[in-house]
Amino acid sequence: MIVLTPDDPALLQGRACGLSEKIEAGPLPHRKGSTMRLLTSIIGAGVAAAAVAGGAFAVPALASPHAVSHKMSFTAVTKASVGFSDASAGVQQTDVNKAGKTIGFDETYGIAISASAVDNDLTLDTKGGLLYGTYTLNVVTGKVTDGKVTGGTGAFEHATGTLAAKAASSHKYTITVTYRT
């Protein structure tokens, strides 16, 4: 994959995802401003990824002879983030249901592919196993596109589907994941 670093780091700073004030220890890029902007974008992506994982957590029946569609909705809350370089970062989020009960966790790894877009890989850890997904986050608009469920382990093995995310605040995203196994 080719990673493009924007000419103007200010373009990475988007409204899409808020960045927690506490940045965990780890290697930080030389340009802190662009890293913070990238982290903000990746956080949004993490939320979207968390959406891939699930909120209502309808775990598919393992012995089902037909692929059944499942829909999960939850809120991803950013807890930590770290910049790995000027163009990449990782984000950890806790996923909660409507009642505020923790239903899982997600990890997102994002790479800036342009001045306004970040490609993200997501892993959701929830009841039934791990759910994997990818999505692209526009750091200017906060819009998540190309959200795909790409597989998983346990109940999510061979899962395919889509994911969507909507910012509820700077550190919270509402995620909807629709998948089949």
Tab-separated table of C-alpha atoms in Angstrom:
chain	number	residue	atom	x	y	z
A	1	MET	CA	0.000	0.000	0.000
A	2	ILE	CA	1.276	3.471	-0.874
A	3	VAL	CA	0.983	6.002	1.909
A	4	LEU	CA	0.642	9.637	0.899
A	5	THR	CA	1.458	12.311	3.415
A	6	PRO	CA	-0.490	15.524	2.858
A	7	ASP	CA	1.463	18.616	1.848
A	8	ASP	CA	-0.575	20.656	4.311
A	9	PRO	CA	-0.837	18.841	7.685
A	10	ALA	CA	-3.702	21.148	8.645
A	11	LEU	CA	-5.900	19.277	6.183
A	12	LEU	CA	-5.725	16.158	8.360
A	13	GLN	CA	-7.464	17.976	11.181
A	14	GLY	CA	-11.115	17.161	10.808
A	15	ARG	CA	-14.302	17.506	12.766
A	16	ALA	CA	-15.003	13.842	12.209
A	17	CYS	CA	-13.573	12.352	15.356
A	18	GLY	CA	-12.434	13.867	18.572
A	19	LEU	CA	-9.091	12.978	20.025
A	20	SER	CA	-8.780	12.241	23.678
A	21	GLU	CA	-6.607	14.733	25.488
A	22	LYS	CA	-4.472	11.950	26.895
A	23	ILE	CA	-2.229	10.359	24.333
A	24	GLU	CA	-0.744	7.086	25.435
A	25	ALA	CA	3.001	6.626	25.470
A	26	GLY	CA	4.557	5.530	22.236
A	27	PRO	CA	6.431	6.850	19.254
A	28	LEU	CA	5.012	10.149	18.124
A	29	PRO	CA	5.513	11.780	14.748
A	30	HIS	CA	7.759	14.794	14.364
A	31	ARG	CA	4.808	17.021	13.456
A	32	LYS	CA	2.537	16.712	16.458
A	33	GLY	CA	-0.238	18.771	14.868
A	34	SER	CA	-0.626	16.441	11.902
A	35	THR	CA	-0.489	13.407	14.175
A	36	MET	CA	-3.241	14.793	16.333
A	37	ARG	CA	-5.321	15.417	13.239
A	38	LEU	CA	-4.647	11.908	11.949
A	39	LEU	CA	-5.499	10.433	15.340
A	40	THR	CA	-8.719	12.394	15.336
A	41	SER	CA	-9.538	10.907	11.959
A	42	ILE	CA	-8.563	7.419	12.980
A	43	ILE	CA	-10.645	7.685	16.105
A	44	GLY	CA	-13.634	8.322	13.911
A	45	ALA	CA	-12.575	5.385	11.877
A	46	GLY	CA	-12.268	3.305	15.006
A	47	VAL	CA	-15.765	4.179	15.852
A	48	ALA	CA	-16.888	3.129	12.448
A	49	ALA	CA	-14.934	-0.026	12.866
A	50	ALA	CA	-16.526	-0.623	16.174
A	51	ALA	CA	-19.763	-0.311	14.359
A	52	VAL	CA	-18.631	-3.179	12.235
A	53	ALA	CA	-18.215	-5.235	15.341
A	54	GLY	CA	-21.572	-4.745	16.872
A	55	GLY	CA	-23.606	-3.151	19.564
A	56	ALA	CA	-26.807	-5.070	19.927
A	57	PHE	CA	-24.651	-8.127	19.301
A	58	ALA	CA	-26.838	-10.578	17.587
A	59	VAL	CA	-24.527	-13.580	17.406
A	60	PRO	CA	-25.298	-15.795	14.419
A	61	ALA	CA	-26.361	-19.380	14.897
A	62	LEU	CA	-23.297	-21.499	14.208
A	63	ALA	CA	-25.227	-24.437	12.750
A	64	SER	CA	-27.488	-22.404	10.466
A	65	PRO	CA	-27.573	-23.871	6.922
A	66	HIS	CA	-28.417	-20.472	5.401
A	67	ALA	CA	-26.634	-17.176	5.718
A	68	VAL	CA	-28.784	-15.028	7.966
A	69	SER	CA	-28.449	-11.263	8.037
A	70	HIS	CA	-27.646	-9.705	11.429
A	71	LYS	CA	-27.636	-6.067	12.465
A	72	MET	CA	-25.715	-4.583	15.395
A	73	SER	CA	-25.837	-1.039	16.715
A	74	PHE	CA	-23.697	0.410	19.486
A	75	THR	CA	-21.745	3.460	20.572
A	76	ALA	CA	-17.955	3.441	20.386
A	77	VAL	CA	-16.230	5.635	22.981
A	78	THR	CA	-12.581	6.543	22.401
A	79	LYS	CA	-10.344	5.685	25.351
A	80	ALA	CA	-6.777	5.895	24.005
A	81	SER	CA	-4.785	6.657	20.879
A	82	VAL	CA	-1.187	6.670	19.733
A	83	GLY	CA	0.596	8.123	16.715
A	84	PHE	CA	2.962	5.695	15.007
A	85	SER	CA	4.170	8.149	12.352
A	86	ASP	CA	3.051	11.324	10.595
A	87	ALA	CA	0.623	9.233	8.546
A	88	SER	CA	-0.474	6.374	10.828
A	89	ALA	CA	-2.019	5.854	14.238
A	90	GLY	CA	-3.901	3.409	16.425
A	91	VAL	CA	-7.060	3.959	18.467
A	92	GLN	CA	-8.715	1.934	21.256
A	93	GLN	CA	-12.435	2.281	21.924
A	94	THR	CA	-14.891	0.791	24.371
A	95	ASP	CA	-18.202	-0.225	22.787
A	96	VAL	CA	-21.413	0.225	24.774
A	97	ASN	CA	-25.089	-0.573	24.176
A	98	LYS	CA	-27.992	1.864	24.632
A	99	ALA	CA	-28.063	1.139	28.371
A	100	GLY	CA	-24.379	2.132	28.640
A	101	LYS	CA	-23.218	-1.439	29.333
A	102	THR	CA	-19.847	-2.394	27.866
A	103	ILE	CA	-20.366	-4.978	25.128
A	104	GLY	CA	-16.882	-5.089	23.662
A	105	PHE	CA	-13.782	-3.260	22.560
A	106	ASP	CA	-12.337	-2.272	19.231
A	107	GLU	CA	-8.901	-1.461	17.918
A	108	THR	CA	-8.342	0.552	14.765
A	109	TYR	CA	-5.216	1.109	12.700
A	110	GLY	CA	-5.371	3.974	10.220
A	111	ILE	CA	-3.143	5.232	7.423
A	112	ALA	CA	-3.573	8.604	5.709
A	113	ILE	CA	-4.066	8.000	1.978
A	114	SER	CA	-4.575	11.663	1.081
A	115	ALA	CA	-4.919	15.051	2.739
A	116	SER	CA	-8.576	14.287	3.504
A	117	ALA	CA	-8.879	10.505	3.785
A	118	VAL	CA	-7.713	7.763	6.151
A	119	ASP	CA	-7.997	4.033	5.380
A	120	ASN	CA	-8.738	2.008	8.517
A	121	ASP	CA	-8.549	-1.621	9.584
A	122	LEU	CA	-10.789	-2.549	12.489
A	123	THR	CA	-10.975	-5.442	14.921
A	124	LEU	CA	-14.014	-5.696	17.194
A	125	ASP	CA	-13.740	-7.954	20.241
A	126	THR	CA	-17.204	-8.903	21.461
A	127	LYS	CA	-19.368	-11.828	22.522
A	128	GLY	CA	-18.915	-14.588	19.967
A	129	GLY	CA	-15.414	-13.687	18.751
A	130	LEU	CA	-13.575	-11.074	16.750
A	131	LEU	CA	-15.143	-9.187	13.850
A	132	TYR	CA	-12.862	-7.655	11.204
A	133	GLY	CA	-13.622	-4.735	8.951
A	134	THR	CA	-12.257	-1.889	6.858
A	135	TYR	CA	-13.482	1.593	6.038
A	136	THR	CA	-12.362	4.972	4.761
A	137	LEU	CA	-12.865	8.086	6.861
A	138	ASN	CA	-13.050	11.561	5.331
A	139	VAL	CA	-11.292	13.675	7.946
A	140	VAL	CA	-12.859	16.886	6.659
A	141	THR	CA	-16.513	15.811	6.677
A	142	GLY	CA	-16.349	12.892	9.134
A	143	LYS	CA	-18.141	10.683	6.614
A	144	VAL	CA	-17.367	6.967	6.613
A	145	THR	CA	-17.387	5.268	3.210
A	146	ASP	CA	-16.561	1.838	1.880
A	147	GLY	CA	-17.346	0.272	5.266
A	148	LYS	CA	-16.982	-3.497	4.879
A	149	VAL	CA	-17.104	-6.471	7.202
A	150	THR	CA	-14.239	-8.698	6.049
A	151	GLY	CA	-14.388	-11.733	8.343
A	152	GLY	CA	-13.725	-12.751	11.876
A	153	THR	CA	-13.301	-15.593	14.335
A	154	GLY	CA	-15.783	-17.734	16.233
A	155	ALA	CA	-19.368	-16.705	15.464
A	156	PHE	CA	-18.063	-14.134	12.953
A	157	GLU	CA	-16.002	-16.562	10.870
A	158	HIS	CA	-16.522	-15.857	7.135
A	159	ALA	CA	-18.663	-12.808	7.963
A	160	THR	CA	-19.325	-10.301	5.174
A	161	GLY	CA	-21.356	-7.126	5.213
A	162	THR	CA	-21.324	-3.377	5.667
A	163	LEU	CA	-20.721	-0.854	8.406
A	164	ALA	CA	-21.785	2.740	8.901
A	165	ALA	CA	-20.922	5.308	11.540
A	166	LYS	CA	-22.239	8.658	12.693
A	167	ALA	CA	-20.519	11.034	15.114
A	168	ALA	CA	-22.501	11.542	18.329
A	169	SER	CA	-19.774	13.797	19.776
A	170	SER	CA	-16.041	14.296	19.367
A	171	HIS	CA	-15.268	11.034	21.230
A	172	LYS	CA	-18.383	8.958	20.577
A	173	TYR	CA	-19.772	7.358	17.439
A	174	THR	CA	-22.929	5.449	16.752
A	175	ILE	CA	-22.074	2.363	14.740
A	176	THR	CA	-24.341	0.102	12.710
A	177	VAL	CA	-23.004	-3.150	11.338
A	178	THR	CA	-24.982	-5.420	9.031
A	179	TYR	CA	-23.388	-8.802	8.339
A	180	ARG	CA	-23.967	-12.371	7.180
A	181	THR	CA	-22.059	-15.523	8.102
